[in-house]
Coordinates of C-alpha atoms and ligand atoms in Angstrom, one line a residue:
X1 CA -37.0 -2.8 10.3
X2 CA -39.7 -0.8 10.0
X3 CA -38.6 2.7 10.6
X4 CA -35.1 1.9 9.0
X5 CA -34.1 3.0 5.3
X6 CA -31.4 0.5 5.8
X7 CA -30.0 -3.1 7.0
X8 CA -26.5 -1.3 6.3
X9 CA -25.4 2.1 5.0
X10 CA -21.9 2.4 4.2
X11 CA -19.9 5.4 4.4
X12 CA -17.0 5.4 1.8
X13 CA -16.8 3.4 -1.6
X14 CA -12.8 2.7 -1.4
X15 CA -11.7 -1.1 -1.0
X16 CA -13.4 -1.2 2.5
X17 CA -16.4 0.7 1.6
X18 CA -17.2 -0.8 -1.7
X19 CA -16.6 -4.3 -0.8
X20 CA -18.4 -4.4 2.5
X21 CA -21.5 -3.1 0.9
X22 CA -21.6 -5.9 -2.1
X23 CA -20.9 -8.6 0.5
X24 CA -23.8 -7.0 3.0
X25 CA -26.1 -7.1 -0.3
X26 CA -24.9 -10.6 -1.1
X27 CA -26.2 -11.5 2.6
X28 CA -29.7 -10.3 1.7
X29 CA -29.0 -6.8 3.7
X30 CA -30.6 -3.9 2.3
X31 CA -27.6 -2.3 1.7
X32 CA -26.5 1.4 0.6
X33 CA -23.3 3.2 0.5
X34 CA -22.4 6.8 0.3
X35 CA -19.5 8.4 -1.7
X36 CA -18.9 12.2 -2.1
X37 CA -16.4 11.6 -5.1
X38 CA -17.6 11.5 -8.6
X39 CA -16.5 8.0 -8.9
X40 CA -16.6 4.7 -6.6
X41 CA -13.2 3.1 -5.5
X42 CA -12.0 5.6 -3.3
X43 CA -8.1 6.2 -3.1
X44 CA -7.1 3.0 -4.4
X45 CA -9.0 2.9 -7.9
X46 CA -9.1 6.7 -8.3
X47 CA -5.7 8.0 -7.0
X48 CA -3.7 5.0 -5.6
X49 CA -3.0 1.3 -6.2
X50 CA -3.9 1.4 -9.5
X51 CA -3.2 4.9 -11.5
X52 CA 0.2 4.2 -9.2
X53 CA 0.6 0.8 -10.6
X54 CA -0.3 1.5 -14.5
X55 CA 2.3 4.1 -14.3
X56 CA 4.8 1.9 -13.1
X57 CA 4.3 -1.0 -15.2
X58 CA 4.4 1.7 -18.5
X59 CA 7.4 3.4 -16.5
X60 CA 9.0 0.0 -16.6
X61 CA 8.4 -0.6 -20.3
X62 CA 10.6 2.6 -21.3
X63 CA 13.3 2.0 -18.8
X64 CA 13.8 -1.5 -20.3
X65 CA 14.0 0.2 -23.8
X66 CA 15.8 3.4 -22.7
X67 CA 17.9 1.7 -20.1
X68 CA 20.2 -1.3 -22.3
X69 CA 17.9 -4.0 -20.6
X70 CA 16.0 -5.2 -24.0
X71 CA 19.2 -4.4 -25.9
X72 CA 21.1 -7.1 -23.8
X73 CA 18.4 -9.5 -24.8
X74 CA 18.8 -8.7 -28.6
X75 CA 15.9 -6.3 -29.1
X76 CA 17.5 -2.7 -30.4
X77 CA 14.9 0.2 -29.9
X78 CA 15.4 3.8 -29.3
X79 CA 12.0 5.1 -27.5
X80 CA 10.4 8.2 -27.5
X81 CA 8.4 9.1 -24.3
X82 CA 4.9 10.0 -25.3
X83 CA 3.5 11.1 -22.0
X84 CA 0.4 11.7 -23.0
X85 CA -0.5 8.4 -24.0
X86 CA 1.0 6.6 -20.9
X87 CA -1.3 9.2 -18.6
X88 CA -4.4 8.4 -21.4
X89 CA -3.8 4.6 -20.5
X90 CA -3.7 5.1 -16.7
X91 CA -6.3 7.2 -16.8
X92 CA -8.5 4.4 -18.8
X93 CA -7.3 1.7 -16.0
X94 CA -9.2 3.6 -13.6
X95 CA -12.2 4.8 -15.7
X96 CA -12.5 1.0 -16.7
X97 CA -12.4 -0.3 -12.7
X98 CA -14.4 2.3 -10.9
X99 CA -17.1 2.0 -13.8
X100 CA -17.0 -1.6 -13.0
X101 CA -17.5 -1.0 -9.2
X102 CA -20.7 0.8 -10.3
X103 CA -21.8 -2.0 -12.6
X104 CA -21.0 -4.6 -9.5
X105 CA -23.3 -1.8 -7.2
X106 CA -26.1 -2.1 -9.3
X107 CA -25.9 -5.9 -10.0
X108 CA -25.7 -6.4 -6.1
X109 CA -28.5 -3.8 -5.7
X110 CA -26.4 -1.6 -3.0
X111 CA -27.6 2.1 -3.5
X112 CA -25.0 4.8 -3.9
X113 CA -26.0 8.1 -1.8
X114 CA -24.1 10.3 -3.9
X115 CA -22.9 12.9 -1.6
X116 CA -20.7 13.5 1.4
X117 CA -22.2 11.5 4.9
X118 CA -22.3 12.8 8.2
X119 CA -23.8 11.8 11.5
X120 CA -27.2 13.3 12.5
X121 CA -27.2 10.5 15.0
X122 CA -26.2 7.0 16.1
X123 CA -28.7 5.4 13.5
X124 CA -28.7 8.1 11.1
X125 CA -26.8 10.4 8.5
X126 CA -27.4 13.1 6.4
X127 CA -26.0 12.8 2.5
X128 CA -26.9 15.6 0.0
X129 CA -29.5 17.2 2.4
X130 CA -31.3 13.8 2.9
X131 CA -31.1 11.5 6.3
X132 CA -31.2 8.2 6.2
X133 CA -31.4 5.9 9.2
X134 CA -29.8 2.5 9.2
X135 CA -29.6 -0.2 11.6
X136 CA -25.8 -0.6 10.9
X137 CA -23.3 2.1 9.7
X138 CA -20.1 0.9 8.7
X139 CA -17.1 4.0 8.5
X140 CA -14.6 3.3 5.4
X141 CA -13.6 6.7 5.3
X142 CA -10.1 5.9 4.6
X143 CA -7.3 8.4 4.7
X144 CA -5.5 11.4 3.0
X145 CA -2.0 12.5 2.8
X146 CA -0.6 13.6 5.8
X147 CA 0.3 17.9 5.6
X148 CA 4.1 18.5 6.2
X149 CA 3.9 22.3 7.7
X150 CA 5.8 24.5 5.8
X151 CA 5.5 22.7 2.7
X152 CA 2.1 23.5 1.1
X153 CA 1.3 20.9 -1.5
X154 CA -0.6 22.8 -4.7
X155 CA -1.4 19.6 -7.1
X156 CA -2.7 22.4 -9.6
X157 CA 0.6 24.3 -10.0
X158 CA 2.7 21.3 -10.0
X159 CA 5.5 22.0 -8.0
X160 CA 5.0 20.8 -4.5
X161 CA 2.7 17.9 -4.8
X162 CA 1.2 14.7 -2.8
X163 CA 0.5 11.4 -4.7
X164 CA -2.3 12.7 -6.8
X165 CA -0.3 15.5 -8.4
X166 CA 2.9 13.2 -8.4
X167 CA 0.5 10.8 -10.8
X168 CA -0.2 13.7 -13.3
X169 CA 2.6 15.4 -13.9
X170 CA 2.5 17.0 -17.2
X171 CA 6.2 16.7 -18.0
X172 CA 9.4 14.6 -16.3
X173 CA 10.8 17.2 -13.9
X174 CA 14.8 17.8 -14.1
X175 CA 14.9 17.2 -10.3
X176 CA 12.2 15.8 -8.3
X177 CA 13.1 15.9 -4.4
X178 CA 11.0 13.1 -2.6
X179 CA 9.7 13.8 0.9
X180 CA 9.9 10.4 2.9
X181 CA 11.4 7.2 1.8
X182 CA 8.5 5.3 2.0
X183 CA 5.9 3.2 0.0
X184 CA 4.6 6.1 -1.8
X185 CA 8.0 7.8 -2.4
X186 CA 9.8 4.8 -3.6
X187 CA 7.2 3.9 -5.9
X188 CA 6.2 7.4 -7.6
X189 CA 10.0 8.8 -7.5
X190 CA 10.8 5.4 -9.2
X191 CA 8.4 6.2 -12.2
X192 CA 9.9 9.4 -13.1
X193 CA 13.3 8.2 -12.4
X194 CA 12.8 5.6 -15.2
X195 CA 11.1 8.5 -17.7
X196 CA 14.3 10.8 -16.6
X197 CA 14.1 12.8 -13.8
X198 CA 17.0 12.8 -11.2
X199 CA 15.5 11.9 -7.8
X200 CA 16.4 12.6 -4.4
X201 CA 14.7 11.1 -1.4
X202 CA 15.2 13.1 1.8
X203 CA 14.1 10.8 4.8
X204 CA 13.9 11.6 8.3
X205 CA 15.0 8.0 9.9
X206 CA 18.6 6.5 9.0
X207 CA 16.9 3.7 6.9
X208 CA 14.5 4.0 3.9
X209 CA 10.9 1.8 4.4
X210 CA 9.9 1.8 8.1
X211 CA 8.6 -1.4 9.2
X212 CA 9.8 -3.8 6.8
X213 CA 12.7 -6.5 7.6
X214 CA 16.2 -4.5 8.4
X215 CA 18.2 -6.6 6.1
X216 CA 15.3 -5.9 3.2
X217 CA 15.7 -2.1 4.1
X218 CA 19.3 -2.2 3.8
X219 CA 19.1 -4.2 0.2
X220 CA 16.8 -2.2 -1.0
X221 CA 18.7 1.1 -0.7
X222 CA 21.7 -0.4 -1.9
X223 CA 19.3 -1.0 -5.1
X224 CA 17.8 2.1 -5.3
X225 CA 21.0 3.9 -5.2
X226 CA 22.6 2.0 -7.7
X227 CA 19.5 2.4 -9.9
X228 CA 20.7 6.1 -9.4
X229 CA 18.2 7.5 -6.9
X230 CA 20.0 10.0 -4.6
X231 CA 19.2 9.4 -0.7
X232 CA 19.8 12.1 2.5
X233 CA 18.9 9.7 5.5
X234 CA 18.5 11.3 8.9
X235 CA 17.6 14.4 7.2
X236 CA 14.3 16.9 8.0
X237 CA 13.0 19.1 5.7
X238 CA 12.2 22.5 7.8
X239 CA 10.5 24.6 4.7
X240 CA 9.9 25.4 1.2
X241 CA 9.7 28.3 -1.2
X242 CA 8.3 28.2 -4.8
X243 CA 10.6 30.6 -7.1
X244 CA 8.5 30.8 -10.0
X245 CA 8.7 27.4 -11.4
X246 CA 11.0 25.5 -8.5
X247 CA 11.1 25.2 -5.2
X248 CA 13.6 25.8 -2.7
X249 CA 13.6 23.3 0.3
X250 CA 15.6 23.7 3.4
X251 CA 17.0 20.5 5.0
X252 CA 18.8 20.1 8.5
X253 CA 20.2 16.9 10.0
X254 CA 17.4 15.3 11.7
X255 CA 19.2 15.4 15.1
X256 CA 19.6 19.2 14.5
X257 CA 22.6 21.4 12.7
X258 CA 23.1 23.4 10.0
X259 CA 20.8 23.8 7.3
X260 CA 21.0 23.6 3.9
X261 CA 18.9 24.5 0.8
X262 CA 18.0 21.9 -2.3
X263 CA 16.2 23.1 -5.5
X264 CA 13.8 20.9 -7.3
X265 CA 11.5 21.1 -9.9
X266 CA 8.8 19.2 -7.9
X267 CA 8.7 18.3 -4.7
X268 CA 6.5 15.1 -3.8
X269 CA 5.4 14.9 -0.4
X270 CA 5.0 11.7 0.8
X271 CA 5.4 11.3 5.0
X272 CA 2.6 9.2 5.4
X273 CA -1.4 9.1 5.4
X274 CA -3.7 10.0 8.3
X275 CA -7.2 8.7 8.9
X276 CA -10.6 10.5 7.7
X277 CA -12.4 11.6 10.0
X278 CA -12.9 15.4 9.6
X279 CA -16.9 16.4 8.5
X280 CA -18.3 13.4 9.4
X281 CA -19.7 14.7 12.8
X282 CA -18.6 11.6 14.6
X283 CA -19.7 13.5 18.3
X284 CA -23.7 13.5 16.9
X285 CA -23.1 9.7 17.1
X286 CA -21.2 9.3 20.2
X287 CA -18.0 8.2 18.8
X288 CA -14.3 9.6 19.5
X289 CA -11.2 9.1 17.9
X290 CA -7.7 7.8 19.5
X291 CA -4.7 9.9 19.6
X292 CA -3.7 9.2 15.9
X293 CA -7.2 10.2 14.9
X294 CA -8.3 6.7 14.0
X295 CA -11.8 4.9 15.1
X296 CA -10.6 2.0 17.4
X297 CA -12.7 -0.9 16.9
X298 CA -13.2 -4.3 18.6
X299 CA -11.6 -8.0 17.0
X300 CA -15.1 -7.5 14.9
X301 CA -15.0 -4.2 14.1
X302 CA -17.4 -2.8 16.4
X303 CA -17.0 0.5 17.4
X304 CA -17.7 1.9 21.0
X305 CA -21.2 2.8 20.0
X306 CA -23.5 -0.3 19.1
X307 CA -24.6 -0.5 15.3
X308 CA -21.7 1.4 14.3
X309 CA -18.8 -0.4 12.9
X310 CA -15.4 0.8 10.9
X311 CA -12.8 -1.0 8.8
X312 CA -9.7 0.1 6.1
X313 CA -7.6 3.0 6.5
X314 CA -10.0 4.9 9.1
X315 CA -8.9 2.2 12.1
X316 CA -5.4 1.2 13.0
X317 CA -3.2 -1.4 11.2
X318 CA -1.4 -1.1 7.9
X319 CA -3.1 1.4 5.5
X320 CA -3.3 -1.3 2.6
X321 CA -6.5 -1.9 -0.1
X322 CA -6.4 -5.7 0.6
X323 CA -6.4 -5.8 4.3
X324 CA -9.4 -3.0 4.0
X325 CA -10.9 -5.2 1.6
X326 CA -10.4 -8.7 4.0
X327 CA -12.0 -5.9 6.9
X328 CA -14.9 -5.4 4.7
X329 CA -15.8 -9.0 4.0
X330 CA -15.6 -9.7 8.0
X331 CA -17.5 -6.6 8.8
X332 CA -20.2 -7.4 6.7
X333 CA -20.2 -11.4 7.8
X334 CA -20.8 -10.3 11.2
X335 CA -23.7 -7.8 10.8
X336 CA -25.3 -10.3 8.8
X337 CA -24.5 -13.1 11.8
X338 CA -22.0 -15.0 10.7
X339 CA -18.3 -15.0 11.7
X340 CA -16.2 -12.7 9.8
X341 CA -12.8 -12.9 10.6
X342 CA -9.4 -11.1 9.5
X343 CA -6.0 -12.7 10.6
X344 CA -4.1 -9.6 11.1
X345 CA -1.0 -11.2 11.8
X346 CA -0.9 -12.2 8.3
X347 CA -0.9 -9.2 5.8
X348 CA 1.0 -9.5 3.0
X349 CA 2.6 -6.0 2.3
X350 CA 4.1 -5.2 -1.2
X351 CA 6.2 -2.4 -2.8
X352 CA 5.7 -2.4 -6.4
X353 CA 9.2 -0.7 -6.9
X354 CA 12.0 -3.0 -9.3
X355 CA 12.6 -5.4 -8.0
X356 CA 9.5 -5.5 -5.7
X357 CA 9.9 -5.7 -2.4
X358 CA 7.5 -7.9 -0.2
X359 CA 6.8 -9.1 3.3
X360 CA 4.4 -11.1 5.7
X361 CA 4.6 -11.7 9.1
X362 CA 7.2 -10.8 11.6
X363 CA 10.6 -8.9 10.7
X364 CA 13.8 -10.7 12.3
X365 CA 13.9 -7.7 14.7
X366 CA 10.4 -8.4 16.0
X367 CA 10.8 -12.2 15.8
X368 CA 13.7 -11.9 18.2
X369 CA 12.3 -9.3 20.1
X370 CA 9.1 -11.6 20.8
X371 CA 11.3 -14.6 21.8
X372 CA 12.4 -12.3 24.3
X373 CA 15.7 -11.0 22.5
X374 CA 17.4 -14.2 22.3
X375 CA 18.6 -14.6 18.9
X376 CA 19.1 -18.3 19.2
X377 CA 14.9 -18.6 19.5
X378 CA 14.8 -17.7 16.0
X379 CA 16.0 -19.2 12.7
X380 CA 16.7 -17.5 9.6
X381 CA 17.0 -19.0 5.8
X382 CA 18.1 -16.8 3.1
X383 CA 18.5 -17.6 -0.5
X384 CA 19.8 -15.2 -3.0
X385 CA 17.9 -14.3 -6.3
X386 CA 21.5 -14.2 -7.9
X387 CA 21.3 -17.8 -7.3
X388 CA 18.0 -18.6 -8.7
X389 CA 18.0 -20.1 -12.1
X390 CA 15.1 -18.1 -13.6
X391 CA 16.2 -14.7 -12.0
X392 CA 19.9 -15.7 -13.4
X393 CA 17.9 -16.2 -17.0
X394 CA 15.9 -13.2 -17.0
X395 CA 19.1 -10.9 -15.8
X396 CA 17.4 -10.1 -12.8
X397 CA 19.8 -10.4 -10.2
X398 CA 19.0 -8.3 -7.3
X399 CA 17.4 -9.6 -3.8
X400 CA 17.0 -12.4 -1.7
X401 CA 14.3 -14.4 -0.1
X402 CA 14.4 -14.6 3.8
X403 CA 12.2 -17.1 5.9
X404 CA 12.3 -16.9 9.6
X405 CA 11.0 -19.7 11.8
X406 CA 10.7 -20.6 15.5
X407 CA 13.8 -22.4 16.5
X408 CA 11.5 -24.8 18.6
X409 CA 8.4 -25.3 16.5
X410 CA 9.9 -24.8 13.1
X411 CA 6.7 -22.6 12.6
X412 CA 7.3 -19.8 10.0
X413 CA 6.9 -16.4 11.3
X414 CA 7.5 -14.1 8.6
X415 CA 8.8 -13.9 5.2
X416 CA 10.7 -11.4 3.7
X417 CA 11.3 -11.3 -0.4
X418 CA 13.3 -8.7 -2.8
X419 CA 12.3 -9.9 -6.3
X420 CA 11.5 -8.9 -9.5
X421 CA 8.0 -10.8 -8.8
X422 CA 7.9 -10.2 -5.0
X423 CA 4.2 -9.2 -4.6
X424 CA 3.2 -12.5 -6.7
X425 CA 5.0 -14.5 -4.9
X426 CA 4.2 -13.4 -1.3
X427 CA 1.1 -15.0 -1.7
X428 CA 2.2 -18.4 -1.2
X429 CA 4.2 -17.7 2.2
X430 CA 0.5 -15.8 3.8
X431 CA -0.8 -19.0 2.6
X432 CA 1.7 -21.1 4.2
X433 CA 1.5 -19.0 7.3
X434 CA -2.1 -18.9 7.3
X435 CA -2.2 -22.8 7.3
X436 CA 0.6 -23.0 10.2
X437 CA 3.3 -23.9 8.3
X438 CA 6.5 -24.9 9.1
X439 CA 9.7 -23.8 7.2
X440 CA 10.1 -27.5 6.4
X441 CA 6.6 -27.9 5.1
X442 CA 7.7 -25.0 2.5
X443 CA 11.1 -26.8 1.9
X444 CA 9.4 -30.5 1.5
X445 CA 6.8 -28.7 -1.4
X446 CA 7.2 -29.6 -4.9
X447 CA 8.1 -25.6 -6.8
X448 CA 7.7 -25.4 -10.4
X449 CA 11.4 -25.3 -12.1
X450 CA 12.2 -22.4 -13.4
X451 CA 10.3 -19.9 -11.2
X452 CA 11.1 -17.2 -8.8
X453 CA 9.3 -19.5 -6.3
X454 CA 12.0 -22.1 -6.3
X455 CA 13.9 -19.5 -3.8
X456 CA 11.3 -19.3 -1.2
X457 CA 11.7 -23.5 -1.5
X458 CA 15.5 -23.0 -0.8
X459 CA 15.2 -19.9 1.5
X460 CA 13.1 -22.2 3.6
X461 CA 15.7 -25.2 3.2
X462 CA 18.3 -22.6 4.3
X463 CA 16.6 -22.2 7.7
X464 CA 18.0 -25.7 8.7
X465 CA 21.0 -25.2 6.6
X466 CA 20.5 -27.3 3.3
X467 CA 19.8 -25.5 0.7
X468 CA 21.0 -27.0 -3.0
X469 CA 21.9 -24.3 -5.1
X470 CA 24.2 -22.4 -2.8
Ligands
FAD501 P1 -10.4 4.8 0.5 O1 -9.7 4.0 -0.4 O2 -9.5 5.7 1.3 O3 -11.6 5.3 0.7 C1 -12.8 6.3 1.2 C2 -13.6 7.1 0.7 O4 -14.5 7.5 1.3 C3 -13.0 7.7 -0.6 O5 -13.5 7.8 -1.5 C4 -13.5 9.2 -0.6 O6 -14.1 10.1 -0.9 C5 -15.0 8.4 0.8 N1 -15.5 9.1 1.8 C6 -14.7 10.0 2.8 N2 -15.4 10.3 4.1 C7 -16.9 10.3 3.5 C8 -17.8 10.9 3.7 N3 -18.4 11.7 4.8 N4 -18.9 10.7 3.0 C9 -18.9 9.6 2.0 N5 -17.9 9.2 1.6 C10 -16.9 10.0 2.0 N6 -2.5 0.0 -1.3 C11 -2.5 -1.3 -1.5 O7 -2.6 -2.5 -1.0 N7 -1.8 -1.8 -2.4 C12 -1.1 -0.3 -3.0 O8 -0.7 -0.9 -4.1 C13 -1.4 0.6 -3.1 N8 -0.4 1.9 -3.6 C14 -1.1 3.1 -3.0 C15 -0.6 4.4 -4.2 C16 -1.1 5.5 -3.9 C17 -0.6 6.5 -4.2 C18 -1.6 5.6 -2.2 C19 -2.1 6.9 -2.1 C20 -2.1 4.5 -1.7 C21 -2.3 3.1 -1.8 N9 -2.3 2.1 -1.5 C22 -2.3 0.8 -1.7 C23 -3.2 2.5 0.1 C24 -4.9 2.0 -0.6 O9 -5.0 3.0 -1.5 C25 -5.8 2.1 0.8 O10 -5.3 1.3 1.8 C26 -6.9 1.8 0.6 O11 -7.6 3.1 -0.2 C27 -8.0 1.7 1.8 O12 -9.0 1.4 1.7 P2 -10.6 2.3 2.3 O13 -11.6 2.0 1.7 O14 -10.2 2.6 4.0 O15 -10.6 4.1 1.9
NAI502 P1 5.2 5.5 4.5 O1 4.7 5.8 6.2 O2 5.0 4.4 3.8 O3 6.4 6.4 4.7 C1 6.6 8.2 4.9 C2 7.8 8.1 5.4 O4 8.1 9.4 5.4 C3 8.7 7.5 6.4 O5 9.5 6.3 6.0 C4 8.7 8.7 7.7 O6 10.0 8.1 8.3 C5 9.2 9.7 6.4 N1 9.0 10.7 6.9 C6 8.0 11.1 8.1 N2 8.0 12.8 7.9 C7 9.2 12.9 7.4 C8 9.7 14.2 7.3 N3 9.1 15.3 8.0 N4 10.8 14.6 6.2 C9 11.1 13.2 5.8 N5 10.5 12.1 6.0 C10 10.1 11.8 6.7 O7 3.9 6.8 3.9 P2 3.7 7.1 2.6 O8 4.6 6.5 1.7 O9 3.1 8.3 3.0 O10 2.8 5.8 2.2 C11 1.2 6.3 2.6 C12 0.5 4.8 2.9 O11 -0.2 4.6 2.0 C13 1.0 3.4 3.9 O12 0.6 3.3 4.5 C14 1.1 2.8 2.8 O13 0.8 1.4 3.2 C15 0.2 3.1 1.7 N6 0.5 2.9 0.0 C16 0.7 1.4 0.3 C17 1.2 0.9 -1.7 C18 1.8 -0.4 -1.6 O14 1.0 -1.1 -0.6 N7 2.3 -0.8 -2.8 C19 1.8 2.5 -2.4 C20 1.4 3.5 -1.8 C21 1.1 4.3 -0.1

């Protein structure tokens, strides 16, 4: 490697990039990671997964105290919101975890090249005025908020914000309008609703949470409505005007029609994210992006240019931290000559609302379509959380587990859960699917009692029509 500075140079230190860098170094490769942010960890640790969960968790406690759930269990408290402290614990969580990655880089001898990288050739990049040559370059530059024309985000003003601004609001808005009924809108909308805001979600499609199972989307909408969120479905925002400390939005039916206005103290723009490739000078490396701005790779994460690899939010697939991490590990292993594989058919996804919403594998609609549109080729078992002893005892009756299996082989094709700990429960379903389990395998696996997970066993039993508790 005489004239290379590194065996592996990773661009971006998010869950994809930092994990790839650590795994490459563990495998004995001389590794560097370029990151322009002041701290490592990417979107996820700095402004995504971690700070949002810190606010979700804290606001759950607040609502349990303020909303009467604690009083119902004999704990009477009158909570007072100290938003400064709540933000403080969020920042502490971020600081602790991003600092932890810096420690892991040092421990594994990964060089952090501080600055934004851009290609100067197919095996070289420039970072902070210095050029580095690497035998392998992994692009892990992640994604950024998709802008909405006519609705300009200004996180500093705090009136029209994106997810980063919505994590940091200095006070609870009177009325928050969320544009986009996807994961970010529902999670961050839930945070501020629990803390006292009236929340209206404006969604372009006829239902929230696109991509999820149809039953789940309907049930989730019902639950969030019951919690007090307002929904304007089949509606698009065509413009926004900031007047002092308020925003006035113009809305129209998605299919066209009369416009109406809606006033908000805070508007959250959460209509999706797009891959970060601007500023990389991809042309210098001979790379292009597809129509969606993503970098295409093969199954091993190789791009069209030999020696350049790509992983995480910048490549096609769900924009999820665990997917990026697994791709990071597999990509580093492939570079080291091992066989790194990610099973993209079994990537769980979780919405961290109350209750949580989780899924893995196919939706019922996808399973039926894959079976050639024949409903009879797919078997479905459902079990309501209301009939699960632990959920009932904990006063958590909302939701269900749905197991979708192939009618002939009984192999599990997908599992969907709405339950308070759905994010934890879904791991079992993912593992079962990874091992090629049938619904009968799950139904005959002993589950501890009383746990929410018993609902997965009963839903699996329901696939062949024999649950015990309903
Ligand atoms: P990123 O985490 O985006 O990291 C890319 C890094 O590359 C960034 O730090 C960026 O500064 C750096 N970079 C970009 N260009 C360059 C360059 N030219 N040179 C050097 N560095 C560069 N996912 C989940 O699975 N669970 C969750 O709970 C979850 N919650 C989320 C909440 C919010 C509010 C948001 C916004 C996202 C959330 N996500 C969640 C999604 C998750 O954050 C992303 O899927 C994940 O971070 C993608 O990882 P990545 O490594 O591909 O990219
Ligand atoms: P999203 O893709 O989840 O949802 C965007 C929503 O906005 C969709 O329902 C879409 O129909 C709607 N929309 C699009 N244009 C619109 C318009 N003009 N007007 C009204 N509605 C419109 O995107 P979101 O919530 O921004 O999240 C981005 C990514 O971040 C997601 O891909 C998600 O995977 C990731 N993420 C993951 C989390 C998790 O795993 N818990 C948490 C937060 C984000």
